[in-house]
XYZ file of N, CA and C in Angstrom:
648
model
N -22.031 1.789 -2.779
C -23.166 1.878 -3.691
C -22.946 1.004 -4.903
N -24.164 0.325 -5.460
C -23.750 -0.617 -6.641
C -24.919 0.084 -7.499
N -24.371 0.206 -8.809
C -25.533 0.630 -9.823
C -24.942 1.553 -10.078
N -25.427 2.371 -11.262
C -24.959 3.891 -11.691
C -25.157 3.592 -13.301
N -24.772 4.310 -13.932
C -24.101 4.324 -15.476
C -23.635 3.239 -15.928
N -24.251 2.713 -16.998
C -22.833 1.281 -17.667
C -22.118 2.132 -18.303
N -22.927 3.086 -19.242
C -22.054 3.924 -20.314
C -20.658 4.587 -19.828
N -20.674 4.998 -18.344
C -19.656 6.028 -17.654
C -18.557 4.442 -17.263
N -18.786 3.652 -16.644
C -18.269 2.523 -16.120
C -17.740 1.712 -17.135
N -18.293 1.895 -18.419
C -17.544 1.125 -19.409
C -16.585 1.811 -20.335
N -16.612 3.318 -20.100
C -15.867 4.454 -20.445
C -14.592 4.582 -19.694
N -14.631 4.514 -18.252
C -13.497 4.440 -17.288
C -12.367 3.021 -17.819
N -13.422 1.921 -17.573
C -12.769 0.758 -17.703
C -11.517 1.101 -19.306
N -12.157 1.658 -20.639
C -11.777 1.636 -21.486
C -10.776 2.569 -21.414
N -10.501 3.668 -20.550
C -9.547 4.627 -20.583
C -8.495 3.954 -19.650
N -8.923 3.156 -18.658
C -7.345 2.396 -17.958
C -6.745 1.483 -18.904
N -7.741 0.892 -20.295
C -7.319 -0.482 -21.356
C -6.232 0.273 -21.981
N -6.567 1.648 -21.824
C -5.314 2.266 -22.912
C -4.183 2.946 -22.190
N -4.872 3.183 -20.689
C -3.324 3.933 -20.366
C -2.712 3.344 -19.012
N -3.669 2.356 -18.486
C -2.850 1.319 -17.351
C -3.542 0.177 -17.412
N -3.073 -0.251 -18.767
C -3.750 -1.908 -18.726
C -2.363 -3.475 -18.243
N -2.833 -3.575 -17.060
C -1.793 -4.758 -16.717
C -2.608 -5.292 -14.937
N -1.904 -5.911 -14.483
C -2.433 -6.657 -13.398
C -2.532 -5.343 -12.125
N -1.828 -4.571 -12.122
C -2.057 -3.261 -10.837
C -2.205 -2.661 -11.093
N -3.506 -2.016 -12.042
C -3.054 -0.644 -12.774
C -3.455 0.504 -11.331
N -3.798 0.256 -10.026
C -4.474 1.066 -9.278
C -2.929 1.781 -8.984
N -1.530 0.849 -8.501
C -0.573 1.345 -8.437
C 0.639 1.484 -8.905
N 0.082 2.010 -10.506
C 1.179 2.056 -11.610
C 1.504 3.186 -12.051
N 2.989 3.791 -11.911
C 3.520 4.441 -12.571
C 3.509 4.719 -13.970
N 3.754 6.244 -14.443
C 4.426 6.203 -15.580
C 4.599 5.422 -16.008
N 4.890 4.794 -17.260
C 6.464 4.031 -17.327
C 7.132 2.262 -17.291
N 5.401 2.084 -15.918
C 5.522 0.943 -15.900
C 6.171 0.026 -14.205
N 6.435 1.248 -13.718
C 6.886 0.670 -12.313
C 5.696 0.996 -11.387
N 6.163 0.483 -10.168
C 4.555 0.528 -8.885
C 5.161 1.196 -7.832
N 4.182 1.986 -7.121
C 4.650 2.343 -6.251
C 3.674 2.047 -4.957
N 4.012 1.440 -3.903
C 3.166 1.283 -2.589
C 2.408 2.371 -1.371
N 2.561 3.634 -1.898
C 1.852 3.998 -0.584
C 1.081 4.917 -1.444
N -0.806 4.118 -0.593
C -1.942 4.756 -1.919
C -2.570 5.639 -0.708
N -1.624 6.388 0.316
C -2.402 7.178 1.108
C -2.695 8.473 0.202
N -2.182 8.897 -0.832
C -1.822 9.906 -1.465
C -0.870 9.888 -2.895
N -1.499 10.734 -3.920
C -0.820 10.697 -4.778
C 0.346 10.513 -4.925
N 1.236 9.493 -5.624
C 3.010 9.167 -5.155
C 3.233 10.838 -5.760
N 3.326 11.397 -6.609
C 4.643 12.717 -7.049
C 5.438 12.502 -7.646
N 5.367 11.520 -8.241
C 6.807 10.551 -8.412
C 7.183 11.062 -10.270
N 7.886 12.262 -10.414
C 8.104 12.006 -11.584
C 9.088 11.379 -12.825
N 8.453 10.503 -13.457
C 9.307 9.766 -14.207
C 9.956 10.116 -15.357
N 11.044 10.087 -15.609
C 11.559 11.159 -17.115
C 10.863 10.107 -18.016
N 10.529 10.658 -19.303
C 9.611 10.370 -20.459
C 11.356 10.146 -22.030
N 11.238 8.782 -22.454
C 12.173 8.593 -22.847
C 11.857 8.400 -24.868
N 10.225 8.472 -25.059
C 9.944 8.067 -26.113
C 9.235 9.534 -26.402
N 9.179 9.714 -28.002
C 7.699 10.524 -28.132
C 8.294 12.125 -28.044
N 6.945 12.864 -28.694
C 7.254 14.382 -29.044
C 7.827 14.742 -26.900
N 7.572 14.513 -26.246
C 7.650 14.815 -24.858
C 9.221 14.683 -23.764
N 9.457 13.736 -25.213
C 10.926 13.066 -24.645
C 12.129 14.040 -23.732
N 12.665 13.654 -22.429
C 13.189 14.177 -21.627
C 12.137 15.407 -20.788
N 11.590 15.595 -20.548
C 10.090 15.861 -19.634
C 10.305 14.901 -18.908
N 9.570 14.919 -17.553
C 8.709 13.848 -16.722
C 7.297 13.992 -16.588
N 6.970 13.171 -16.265
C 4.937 12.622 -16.066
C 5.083 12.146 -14.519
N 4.290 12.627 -14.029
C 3.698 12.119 -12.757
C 2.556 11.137 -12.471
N 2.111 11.167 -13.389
C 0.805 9.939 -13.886
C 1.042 8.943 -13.003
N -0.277 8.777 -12.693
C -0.362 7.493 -11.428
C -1.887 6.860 -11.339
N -1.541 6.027 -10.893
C -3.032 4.950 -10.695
C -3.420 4.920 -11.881
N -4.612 4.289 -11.716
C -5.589 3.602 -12.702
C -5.544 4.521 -14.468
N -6.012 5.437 -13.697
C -6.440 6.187 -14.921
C -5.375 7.348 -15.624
N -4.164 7.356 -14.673
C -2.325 7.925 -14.780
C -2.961 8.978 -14.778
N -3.586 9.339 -13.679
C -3.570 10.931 -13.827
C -2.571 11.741 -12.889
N -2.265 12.849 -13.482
C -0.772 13.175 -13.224
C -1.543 14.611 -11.724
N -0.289 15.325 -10.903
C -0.386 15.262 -9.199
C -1.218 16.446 -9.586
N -0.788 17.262 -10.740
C -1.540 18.601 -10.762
C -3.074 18.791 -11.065
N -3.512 17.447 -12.221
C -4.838 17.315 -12.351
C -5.640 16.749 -11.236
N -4.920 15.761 -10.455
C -5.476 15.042 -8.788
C -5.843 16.046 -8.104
N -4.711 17.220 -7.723
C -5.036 18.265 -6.690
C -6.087 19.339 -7.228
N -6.470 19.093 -8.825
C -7.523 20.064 -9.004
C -8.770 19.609 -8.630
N -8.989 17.932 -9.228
C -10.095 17.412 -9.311
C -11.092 16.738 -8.041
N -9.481 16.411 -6.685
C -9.937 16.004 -5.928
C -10.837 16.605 -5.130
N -10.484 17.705 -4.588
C -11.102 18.612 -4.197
C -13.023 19.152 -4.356
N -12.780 18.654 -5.296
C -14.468 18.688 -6.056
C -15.203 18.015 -5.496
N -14.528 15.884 -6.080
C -15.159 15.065 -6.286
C -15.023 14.162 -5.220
N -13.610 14.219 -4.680
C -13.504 12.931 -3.737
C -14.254 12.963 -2.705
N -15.023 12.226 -2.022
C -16.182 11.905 -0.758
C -15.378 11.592 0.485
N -14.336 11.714 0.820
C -13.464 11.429 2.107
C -12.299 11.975 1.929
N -12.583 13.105 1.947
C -11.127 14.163 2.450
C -10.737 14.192 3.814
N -9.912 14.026 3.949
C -8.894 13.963 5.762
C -8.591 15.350 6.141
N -9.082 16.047 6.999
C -8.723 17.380 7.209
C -7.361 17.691 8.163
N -6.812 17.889 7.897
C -5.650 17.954 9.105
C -5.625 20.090 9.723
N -4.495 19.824 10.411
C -4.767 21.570 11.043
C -4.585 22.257 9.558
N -3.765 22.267 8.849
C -3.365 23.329 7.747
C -3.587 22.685 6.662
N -3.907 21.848 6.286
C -4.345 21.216 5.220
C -4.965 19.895 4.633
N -5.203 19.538 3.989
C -6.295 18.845 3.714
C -5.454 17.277 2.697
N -5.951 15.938 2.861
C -5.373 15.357 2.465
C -6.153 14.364 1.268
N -6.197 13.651 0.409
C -6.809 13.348 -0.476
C -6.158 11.595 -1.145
N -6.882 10.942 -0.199
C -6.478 9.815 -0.703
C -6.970 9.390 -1.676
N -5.879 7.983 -2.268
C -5.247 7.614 -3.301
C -5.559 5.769 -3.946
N -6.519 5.356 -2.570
C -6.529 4.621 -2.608
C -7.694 3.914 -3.809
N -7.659 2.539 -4.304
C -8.317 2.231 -5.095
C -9.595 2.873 -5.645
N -10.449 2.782 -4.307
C -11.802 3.246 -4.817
C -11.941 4.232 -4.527
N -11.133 5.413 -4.216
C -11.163 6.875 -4.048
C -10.785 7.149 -5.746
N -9.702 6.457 -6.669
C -9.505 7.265 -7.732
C -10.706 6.521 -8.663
N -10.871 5.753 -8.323
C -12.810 5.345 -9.441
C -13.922 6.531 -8.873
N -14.316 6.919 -8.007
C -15.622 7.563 -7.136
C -14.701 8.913 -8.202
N -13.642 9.554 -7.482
C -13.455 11.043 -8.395
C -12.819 10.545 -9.631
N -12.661 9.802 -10.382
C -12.513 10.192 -12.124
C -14.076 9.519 -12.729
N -15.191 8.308 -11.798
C -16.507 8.353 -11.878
C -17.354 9.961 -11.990
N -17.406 10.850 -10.993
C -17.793 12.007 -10.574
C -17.630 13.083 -12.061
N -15.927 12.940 -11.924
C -15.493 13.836 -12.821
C -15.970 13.350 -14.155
N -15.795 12.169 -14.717
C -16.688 12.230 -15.994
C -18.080 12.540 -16.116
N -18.775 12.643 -15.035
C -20.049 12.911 -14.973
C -20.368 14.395 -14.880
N -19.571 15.050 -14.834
C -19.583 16.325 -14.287
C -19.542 17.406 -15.879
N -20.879 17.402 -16.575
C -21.078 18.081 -17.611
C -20.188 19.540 -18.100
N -20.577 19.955 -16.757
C -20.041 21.412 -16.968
C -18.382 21.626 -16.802
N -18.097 20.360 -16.411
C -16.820 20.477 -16.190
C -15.990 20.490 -17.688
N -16.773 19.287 -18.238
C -15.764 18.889 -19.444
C -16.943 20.019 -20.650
N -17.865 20.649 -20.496
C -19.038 21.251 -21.747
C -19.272 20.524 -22.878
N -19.744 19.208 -22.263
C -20.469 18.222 -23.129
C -21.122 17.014 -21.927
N -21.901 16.399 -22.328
C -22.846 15.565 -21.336
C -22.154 14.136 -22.210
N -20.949 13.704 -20.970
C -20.777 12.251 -21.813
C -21.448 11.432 -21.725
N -22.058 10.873 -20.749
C -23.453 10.073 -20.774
C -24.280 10.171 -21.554
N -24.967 11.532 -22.173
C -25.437 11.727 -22.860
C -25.203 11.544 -24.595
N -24.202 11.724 -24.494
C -23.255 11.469 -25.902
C -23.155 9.804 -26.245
N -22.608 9.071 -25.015
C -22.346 7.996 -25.123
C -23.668 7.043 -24.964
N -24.855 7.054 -24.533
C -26.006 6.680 -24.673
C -26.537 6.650 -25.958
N -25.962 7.709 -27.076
C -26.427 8.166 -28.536
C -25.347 7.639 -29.593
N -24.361 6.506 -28.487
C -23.578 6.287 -29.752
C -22.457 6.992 -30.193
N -22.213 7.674 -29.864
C -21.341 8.795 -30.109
C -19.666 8.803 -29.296
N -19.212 7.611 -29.127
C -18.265 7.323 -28.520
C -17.092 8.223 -29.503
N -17.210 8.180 -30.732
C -15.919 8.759 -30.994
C -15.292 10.530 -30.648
N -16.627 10.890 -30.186
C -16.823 12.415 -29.998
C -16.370 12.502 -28.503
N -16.801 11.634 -27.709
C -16.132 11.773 -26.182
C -14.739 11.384 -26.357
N -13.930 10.630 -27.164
C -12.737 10.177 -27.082
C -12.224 11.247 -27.656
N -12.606 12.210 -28.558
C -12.184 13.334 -28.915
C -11.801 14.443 -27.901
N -12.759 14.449 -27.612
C -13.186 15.794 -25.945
C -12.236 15.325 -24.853
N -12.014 13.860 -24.545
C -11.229 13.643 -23.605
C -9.502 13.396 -23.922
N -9.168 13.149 -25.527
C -8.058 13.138 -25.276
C -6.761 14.240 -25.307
N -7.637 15.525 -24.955
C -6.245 16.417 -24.130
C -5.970 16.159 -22.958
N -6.843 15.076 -22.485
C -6.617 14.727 -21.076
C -5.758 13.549 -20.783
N -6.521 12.709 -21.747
C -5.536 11.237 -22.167
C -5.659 10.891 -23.323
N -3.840 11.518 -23.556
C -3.268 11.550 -24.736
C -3.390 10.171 -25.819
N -3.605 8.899 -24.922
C -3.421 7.412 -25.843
C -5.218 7.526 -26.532
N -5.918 8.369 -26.465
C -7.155 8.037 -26.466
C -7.793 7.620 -27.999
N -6.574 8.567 -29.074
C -6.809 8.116 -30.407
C -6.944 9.593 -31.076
N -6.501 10.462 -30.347
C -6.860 12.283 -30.892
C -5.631 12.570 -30.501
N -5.182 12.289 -29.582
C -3.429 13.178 -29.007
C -2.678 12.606 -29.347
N -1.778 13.266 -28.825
C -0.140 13.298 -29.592
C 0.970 12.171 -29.362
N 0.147 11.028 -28.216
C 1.172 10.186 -27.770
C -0.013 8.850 -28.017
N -0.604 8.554 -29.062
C -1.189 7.572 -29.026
C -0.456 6.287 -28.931
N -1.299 5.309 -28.608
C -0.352 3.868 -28.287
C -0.778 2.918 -29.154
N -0.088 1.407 -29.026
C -1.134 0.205 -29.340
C -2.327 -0.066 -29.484
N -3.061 0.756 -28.604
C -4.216 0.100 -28.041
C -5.428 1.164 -28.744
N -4.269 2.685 -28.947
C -5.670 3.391 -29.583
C -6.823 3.237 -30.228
N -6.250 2.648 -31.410
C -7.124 1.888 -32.451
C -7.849 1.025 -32.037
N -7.816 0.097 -31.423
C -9.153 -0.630 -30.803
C -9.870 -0.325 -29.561
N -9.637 1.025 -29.333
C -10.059 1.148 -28.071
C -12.110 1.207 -28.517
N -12.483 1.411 -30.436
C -14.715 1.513 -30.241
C -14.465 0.082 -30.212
N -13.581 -1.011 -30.294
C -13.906 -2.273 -29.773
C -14.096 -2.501 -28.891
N -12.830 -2.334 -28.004
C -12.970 -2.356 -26.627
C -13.969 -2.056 -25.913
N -14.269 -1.130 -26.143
C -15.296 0.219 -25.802
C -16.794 -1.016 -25.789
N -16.975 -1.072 -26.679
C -18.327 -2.334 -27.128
C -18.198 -3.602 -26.376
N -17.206 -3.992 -26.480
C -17.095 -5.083 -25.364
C -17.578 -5.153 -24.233
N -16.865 -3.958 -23.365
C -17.054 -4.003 -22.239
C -18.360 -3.474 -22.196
N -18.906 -2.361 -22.988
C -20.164 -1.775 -22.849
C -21.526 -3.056 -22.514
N -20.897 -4.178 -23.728
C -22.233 -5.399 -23.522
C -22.024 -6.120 -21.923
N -20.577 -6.350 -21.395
C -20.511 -6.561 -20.348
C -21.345 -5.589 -19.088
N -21.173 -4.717 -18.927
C -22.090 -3.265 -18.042
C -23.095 -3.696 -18.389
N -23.378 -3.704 -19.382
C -25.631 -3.754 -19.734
C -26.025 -5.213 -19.648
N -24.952 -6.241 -19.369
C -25.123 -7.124 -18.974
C -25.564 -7.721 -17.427
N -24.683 -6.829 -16.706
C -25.385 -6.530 -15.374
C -26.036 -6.300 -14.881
N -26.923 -5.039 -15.621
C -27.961 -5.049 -15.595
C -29.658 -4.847 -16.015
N -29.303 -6.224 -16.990
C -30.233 -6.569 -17.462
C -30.991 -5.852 -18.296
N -29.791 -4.960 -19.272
C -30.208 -4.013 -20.584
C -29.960 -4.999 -21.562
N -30.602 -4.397 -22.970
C -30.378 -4.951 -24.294
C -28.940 -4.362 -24.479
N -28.133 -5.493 -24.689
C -26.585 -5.124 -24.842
C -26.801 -4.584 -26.556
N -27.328 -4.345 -27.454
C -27.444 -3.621 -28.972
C -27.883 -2.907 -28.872
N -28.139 -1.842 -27.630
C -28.603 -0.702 -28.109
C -27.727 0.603 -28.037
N -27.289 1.273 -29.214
C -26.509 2.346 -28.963
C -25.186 1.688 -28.711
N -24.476 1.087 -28.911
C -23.206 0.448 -28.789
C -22.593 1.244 -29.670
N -22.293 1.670 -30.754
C -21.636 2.321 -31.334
C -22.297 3.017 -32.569
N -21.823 4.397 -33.178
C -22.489 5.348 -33.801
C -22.762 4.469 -35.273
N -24.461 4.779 -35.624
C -24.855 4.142 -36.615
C -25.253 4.927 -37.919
N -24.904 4.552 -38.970
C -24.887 5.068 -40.013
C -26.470 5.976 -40.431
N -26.593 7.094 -41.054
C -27.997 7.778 -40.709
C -28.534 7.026 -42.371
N -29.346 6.656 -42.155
C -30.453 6.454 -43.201
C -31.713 7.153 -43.715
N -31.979 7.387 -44.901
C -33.137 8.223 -45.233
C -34.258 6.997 -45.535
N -35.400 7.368 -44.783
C -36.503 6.809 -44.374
C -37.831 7.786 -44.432
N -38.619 7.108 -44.577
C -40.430 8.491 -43.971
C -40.671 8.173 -42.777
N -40.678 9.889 -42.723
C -40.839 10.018 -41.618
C -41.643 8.888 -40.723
N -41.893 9.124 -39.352
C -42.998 8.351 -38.972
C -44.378 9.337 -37.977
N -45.254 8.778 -37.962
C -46.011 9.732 -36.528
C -45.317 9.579 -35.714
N -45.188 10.932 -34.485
C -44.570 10.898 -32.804
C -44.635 9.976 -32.729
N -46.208 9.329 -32.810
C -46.935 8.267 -32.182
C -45.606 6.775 -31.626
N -45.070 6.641 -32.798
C -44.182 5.803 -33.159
C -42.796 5.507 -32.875
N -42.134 6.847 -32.722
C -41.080 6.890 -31.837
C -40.792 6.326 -30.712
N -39.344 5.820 -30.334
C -39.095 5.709 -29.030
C -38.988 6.776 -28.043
N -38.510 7.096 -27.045
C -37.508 8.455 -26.210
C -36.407 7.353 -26.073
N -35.326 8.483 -26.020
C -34.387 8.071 -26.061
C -34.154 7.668 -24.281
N -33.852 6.887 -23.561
C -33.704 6.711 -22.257
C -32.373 7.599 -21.469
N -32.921 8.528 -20.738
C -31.646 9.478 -19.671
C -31.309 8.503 -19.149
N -29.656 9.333 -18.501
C -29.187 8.106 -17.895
C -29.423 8.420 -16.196
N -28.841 7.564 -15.408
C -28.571 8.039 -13.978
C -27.384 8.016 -13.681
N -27.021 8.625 -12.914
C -25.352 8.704 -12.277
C -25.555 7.064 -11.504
N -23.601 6.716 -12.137
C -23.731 5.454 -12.005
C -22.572 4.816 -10.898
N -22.099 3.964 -11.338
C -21.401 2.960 -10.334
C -19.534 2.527 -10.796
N -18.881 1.804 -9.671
C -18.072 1.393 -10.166
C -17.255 -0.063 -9.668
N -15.913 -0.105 -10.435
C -15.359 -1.245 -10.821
C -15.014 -1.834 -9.567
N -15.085 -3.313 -9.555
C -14.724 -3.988 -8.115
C -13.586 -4.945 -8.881
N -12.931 -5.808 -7.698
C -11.892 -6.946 -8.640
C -12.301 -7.810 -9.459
N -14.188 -7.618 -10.063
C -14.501 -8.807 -10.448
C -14.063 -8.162 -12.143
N -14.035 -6.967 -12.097
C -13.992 -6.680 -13.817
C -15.049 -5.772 -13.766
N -15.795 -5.322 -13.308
C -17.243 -4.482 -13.404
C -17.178 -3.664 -12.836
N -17.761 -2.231 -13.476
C -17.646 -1.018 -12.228
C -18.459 -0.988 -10.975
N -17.881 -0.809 -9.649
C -18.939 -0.574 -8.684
C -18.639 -0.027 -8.012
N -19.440 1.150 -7.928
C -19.230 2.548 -6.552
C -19.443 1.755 -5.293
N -18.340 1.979 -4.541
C -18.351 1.185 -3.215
C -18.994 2.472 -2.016
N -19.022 3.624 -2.288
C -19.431 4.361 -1.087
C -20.983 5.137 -1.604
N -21.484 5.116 -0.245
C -23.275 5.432 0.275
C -23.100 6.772 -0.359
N -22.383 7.914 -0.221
C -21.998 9.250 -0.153
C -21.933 9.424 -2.063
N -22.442 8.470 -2.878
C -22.333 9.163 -4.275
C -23.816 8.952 -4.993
Protein backbone atom coordinates (compact mmCIF):
# COMPACT_ATOMS: atom_id res chain seq x y z
CA UNK A 1 0.00 0.00 0.00
CA UNK A 2 1.39 3.57 -0.77
CA UNK A 3 -0.26 6.63 0.90
CA UNK A 4 -1.34 7.00 4.53
CA UNK A 5 -0.29 9.82 7.02
CA UNK A 6 2.79 12.19 6.28
CA UNK A 7 2.35 13.35 9.89
CA UNK A 8 2.70 9.46 11.30
CA UNK A 9 5.55 8.70 8.51
CA UNK A 10 7.44 11.71 9.31
CA UNK A 11 7.09 10.92 13.08
CA UNK A 12 8.53 7.27 12.62
CA UNK A 13 11.26 8.51 10.32
CA UNK A 14 12.16 11.13 13.21
CA UNK A 15 12.15 8.55 16.05
CA UNK A 16 14.78 6.13 14.08
CA UNK A 17 16.95 9.97 13.49
CA UNK A 18 17.28 9.69 17.20
CA UNK A 19 17.56 6.19 18.15
CA UNK A 20 18.94 4.21 14.94
CA UNK A 21 20.24 6.77 12.73
CA UNK A 22 23.12 5.16 10.46
CA UNK A 23 23.15 3.13 7.16
CA UNK A 24 21.14 -0.31 8.71
CA UNK A 25 19.16 0.93 11.19
CA UNK A 26 16.50 -2.09 10.22
CA UNK A 27 19.38 -4.41 11.75
CA UNK A 28 20.90 -2.55 14.56
CA UNK A 29 21.61 -3.37 17.87
CA UNK A 30 21.82 -1.66 21.03
CA UNK A 31 24.97 -0.25 21.09
CA UNK A 32 25.72 -0.15 17.64
CA UNK A 33 26.42 -3.70 16.34
CA UNK A 34 24.07 -5.74 13.59
CA UNK A 35 22.72 -8.63 13.78
CA UNK A 36 21.54 -10.90 10.59
CA UNK A 37 18.63 -12.99 11.14
CA UNK A 38 15.33 -10.61 10.69
CA UNK A 39 13.12 -13.82 10.91
CA UNK A 40 12.46 -12.67 14.46
CA UNK A 41 13.35 -10.43 17.07
CA UNK A 42 17.38 -11.10 17.76
CA UNK A 43 17.00 -11.20 22.09
CA UNK A 44 20.19 -10.17 22.02
CA UNK A 45 20.92 -8.37 25.20
CA UNK A 46 23.56 -5.85 25.25
CA UNK A 47 25.06 -4.63 28.68
CA UNK A 48 24.45 -0.73 28.80
CA UNK A 49 27.90 0.91 29.69
CA UNK A 50 26.90 4.77 29.85
CA UNK A 51 24.01 6.61 31.70
CA UNK A 52 21.62 6.36 34.88
CA UNK A 53 21.04 2.44 33.41
CA UNK A 54 24.65 1.55 33.41
CA UNK A 55 25.39 -2.29 33.83
CA UNK A 56 21.62 -3.36 32.82
CA UNK A 57 21.17 -4.72 29.30
CA UNK A 58 18.70 -3.46 26.39
CA UNK A 59 17.46 -5.69 23.91
CA UNK A 60 16.52 -2.91 21.50
CA UNK A 61 16.56 -3.83 17.96
CA UNK A 62 15.71 -2.64 14.50
CA UNK A 63 14.71 0.51 13.29
CA UNK A 64 12.91 1.95 15.94
CA UNK A 65 15.25 -0.30 19.01
CA UNK A 66 12.40 -1.59 20.31
CA UNK A 67 13.31 -3.90 22.97
CA UNK A 68 11.82 -8.19 22.84
CA UNK A 69 9.25 -7.44 25.62
CA UNK A 70 7.54 -4.39 23.94
CA UNK A 71 7.75 -6.52 20.24
CA UNK A 72 5.97 -9.53 21.91
CA UNK A 73 3.30 -7.13 23.28
CA UNK A 74 2.75 -5.04 20.27
CA UNK A 75 3.14 -7.59 17.67
CA UNK A 76 0.46 -9.46 18.33
CA UNK A 77 -2.03 -6.58 17.79
CA UNK A 78 -0.52 -4.97 14.82
CA UNK A 79 1.63 -7.15 12.72
CA UNK A 80 -0.43 -8.38 9.35
CA UNK A 81 1.60 -11.77 8.83
CA UNK A 82 1.90 -13.82 11.78
CA UNK A 83 3.31 -17.49 11.05
CA UNK A 84 1.30 -19.89 13.05
CA UNK A 85 3.17 -22.90 13.95
CA UNK A 86 1.55 -26.06 16.19
CA UNK A 87 2.22 -24.29 19.70
CA UNK A 88 3.01 -21.06 18.85
CA UNK A 89 2.99 -18.25 16.89
CA UNK A 90 5.90 -16.43 15.22
CA UNK A 91 6.32 -12.69 14.44
CA UNK A 92 8.61 -11.51 11.99
CA UNK A 93 11.26 -9.04 12.07
CA UNK A 94 11.79 -8.20 8.89
CA UNK A 95 12.07 -4.61 7.45
CA UNK A 96 8.63 -3.83 6.57
CA UNK A 97 6.99 -5.88 9.26
CA UNK A 98 8.69 -3.44 12.02
CA UNK A 99 7.35 -0.09 9.91
CA UNK A 100 3.46 -1.70 9.29
CA UNK A 101 3.46 -2.54 13.49
CA UNK A 102 5.29 0.61 15.01
CA UNK A 103 3.04 2.51 11.74
CA UNK A 104 -0.26 0.72 13.35
CA UNK A 105 0.93 1.21 16.82
CA UNK A 106 1.36 4.93 16.56
CA UNK A 107 -1.92 5.12 15.13
CA UNK A 108 -3.57 3.28 17.62
CA UNK A 109 -5.25 6.18 19.87
CA UNK A 110 -6.38 4.18 22.57
CA UNK A 111 -3.36 2.56 22.90
CA UNK A 112 -1.10 5.47 23.69
CA UNK A 113 -4.73 7.99 25.14
CA UNK A 114 -3.97 10.69 22.85
CA UNK A 115 -4.69 10.89 18.93
CA UNK A 116 -1.07 11.55 17.53
CA UNK A 117 -2.18 12.36 14.20
CA UNK A 118 -4.39 14.41 15.58
CA UNK A 119 -2.00 16.29 17.77
CA UNK A 120 0.57 16.36 15.15
CA UNK A 121 -1.73 17.79 12.32
CA UNK A 122 -2.30 20.84 15.10
CA UNK A 123 1.26 21.39 15.48
CA UNK A 124 1.72 20.05 18.55
CA UNK A 125 4.79 17.95 18.03
CA UNK A 126 6.28 18.74 21.32
CA UNK A 127 3.33 17.08 23.25
CA UNK A 128 3.65 13.70 21.26
CA UNK A 129 7.45 13.68 21.96
CA UNK A 130 6.41 14.06 25.48
CA UNK A 131 3.75 11.10 25.52
CA UNK A 132 6.18 8.99 23.63
CA UNK A 133 9.30 9.38 25.43
CA UNK A 134 8.75 6.65 28.19
CA UNK A 135 8.92 4.68 25.29
CA UNK A 136 11.93 6.31 23.61
CA UNK A 137 14.00 7.56 26.06
CA UNK A 138 16.37 9.88 23.35
CA UNK A 139 13.09 11.67 22.49
CA UNK A 140 13.94 14.93 24.56
CA UNK A 141 11.63 14.06 27.95
CA UNK A 142 13.62 10.82 29.25
CA UNK A 143 16.31 10.02 31.06
CA UNK A 144 18.84 8.92 28.40
CA UNK A 145 18.59 11.74 25.96
CA UNK A 146 21.24 11.94 23.14
CA UNK A 147 22.83 14.30 20.50
CA UNK A 148 20.19 14.40 18.45
CA UNK A 149 17.40 15.26 21.06
CA UNK A 150 17.51 18.78 20.62
CA UNK A 151 17.02 18.92 17.03
CA UNK A 152 14.86 16.34 16.70
CA UNK A 153 11.21 19.90 15.96
CA UNK A 154 13.93 20.37 13.20
CA UNK A 155 14.24 17.31 12.06
CA UNK A 156 10.78 16.68 12.62
CA UNK A 157 9.96 19.80 9.96
CA UNK A 158 12.23 18.66 7.57
CA UNK A 159 11.17 15.59 6.94
CA UNK A 160 7.49 16.62 7.56
CA UNK A 161 7.95 19.14 4.20
CA UNK A 162 9.51 16.09 2.57
CA UNK A 163 6.01 13.66 3.31
CA UNK A 164 3.67 16.64 2.18
CA UNK A 165 5.86 16.85 -0.53
CA UNK A 166 4.75 13.64 -1.89
CA UNK A 167 1.86 14.35 -1.79
CA UNK A 168 1.17 17.33 -3.07
CA UNK A 169 0.24 19.22 0.37
CA UNK A 170 1.21 22.80 1.33
CA UNK A 171 4.47 21.87 3.12
CA UNK A 172 3.57 25.31 5.84
CA UNK A 173 0.85 24.09 7.16
CA UNK A 174 0.97 23.07 10.81
CA UNK A 175 4.69 22.25 10.73
CA UNK A 176 5.31 23.26 14.05
CA UNK A 177 3.30 24.78 17.16
CA UNK A 178 2.50 28.51 16.52
CA UNK A 179 2.48 31.18 18.82
CA UNK A 180 -1.46 32.13 19.85
CA UNK A 181 -2.32 35.65 18.94
CA UNK A 182 -5.18 37.89 20.07
CA UNK A 183 -7.25 38.89 17.10
CA UNK A 184 -11.44 39.52 16.48
CA UNK A 185 -13.00 37.16 16.35
CA UNK A 186 -14.23 36.22 12.88
CA UNK A 187 -17.83 34.82 11.46
CA UNK A 188 -17.90 30.67 11.23
CA UNK A 189 -18.44 31.86 7.89
CA UNK A 190 -14.67 32.43 7.67
CA UNK A 191 -12.97 29.74 9.24
CA UNK A 192 -11.13 26.92 7.89
CA UNK A 193 -11.83 22.99 9.35
CA UNK A 194 -9.10 21.79 10.36
CA UNK A 195 -8.37 18.65 7.83
CA UNK A 196 -8.66 14.74 9.62
CA UNK A 197 -6.17 12.69 8.82
CA UNK A 198 -6.25 9.07 7.19
CA UNK A 199 -4.27 6.15 8.31
CA UNK A 200 -1.17 6.31 6.41
CA UNK A 201 1.86 4.75 4.74
CA UNK A 202 5.42 3.81 4.92
CA UNK A 203 9.21 4.16 4.40
CA UNK A 204 10.84 2.43 1.31
CA UNK A 205 14.89 2.73 0.54
CA UNK A 206 14.10 5.89 -1.18
CA UNK A 207 13.84 7.95 2.26
CA UNK A 208 9.90 8.15 2.32
CA UNK A 209 7.44 6.19 4.24
CA UNK A 210 5.59 3.48 2.34
CA UNK A 211 3.27 0.76 3.59
CA UNK A 212 4.22 -2.05 1.36
CA UNK A 213 1.23 -4.48 2.31
CA UNK A 214 -2.71 -4.52 0.80
CA UNK A 215 -3.75 -5.84 4.48
CA UNK A 216 -3.33 -2.10 6.21
Amino acid sequence: MKGGDPYIRALMRTISASEANGKRPYSLLYGGQQFNDLSRHPQICVTIVTGPNTGNCSTAAGRYQIINTTWFQIAPRYHPKPTQFMFWVSYSFEAEYQDVVVYRWLSDSQFWGINISQLLHQGKLNDVLRRLSSTWTSLGYGIETNSISGSLPRIYKKILQEELATINLPSSQNLLPTPIQKSTPKPLESLRERNNSTLPPYRGSSGTLELRLDSL
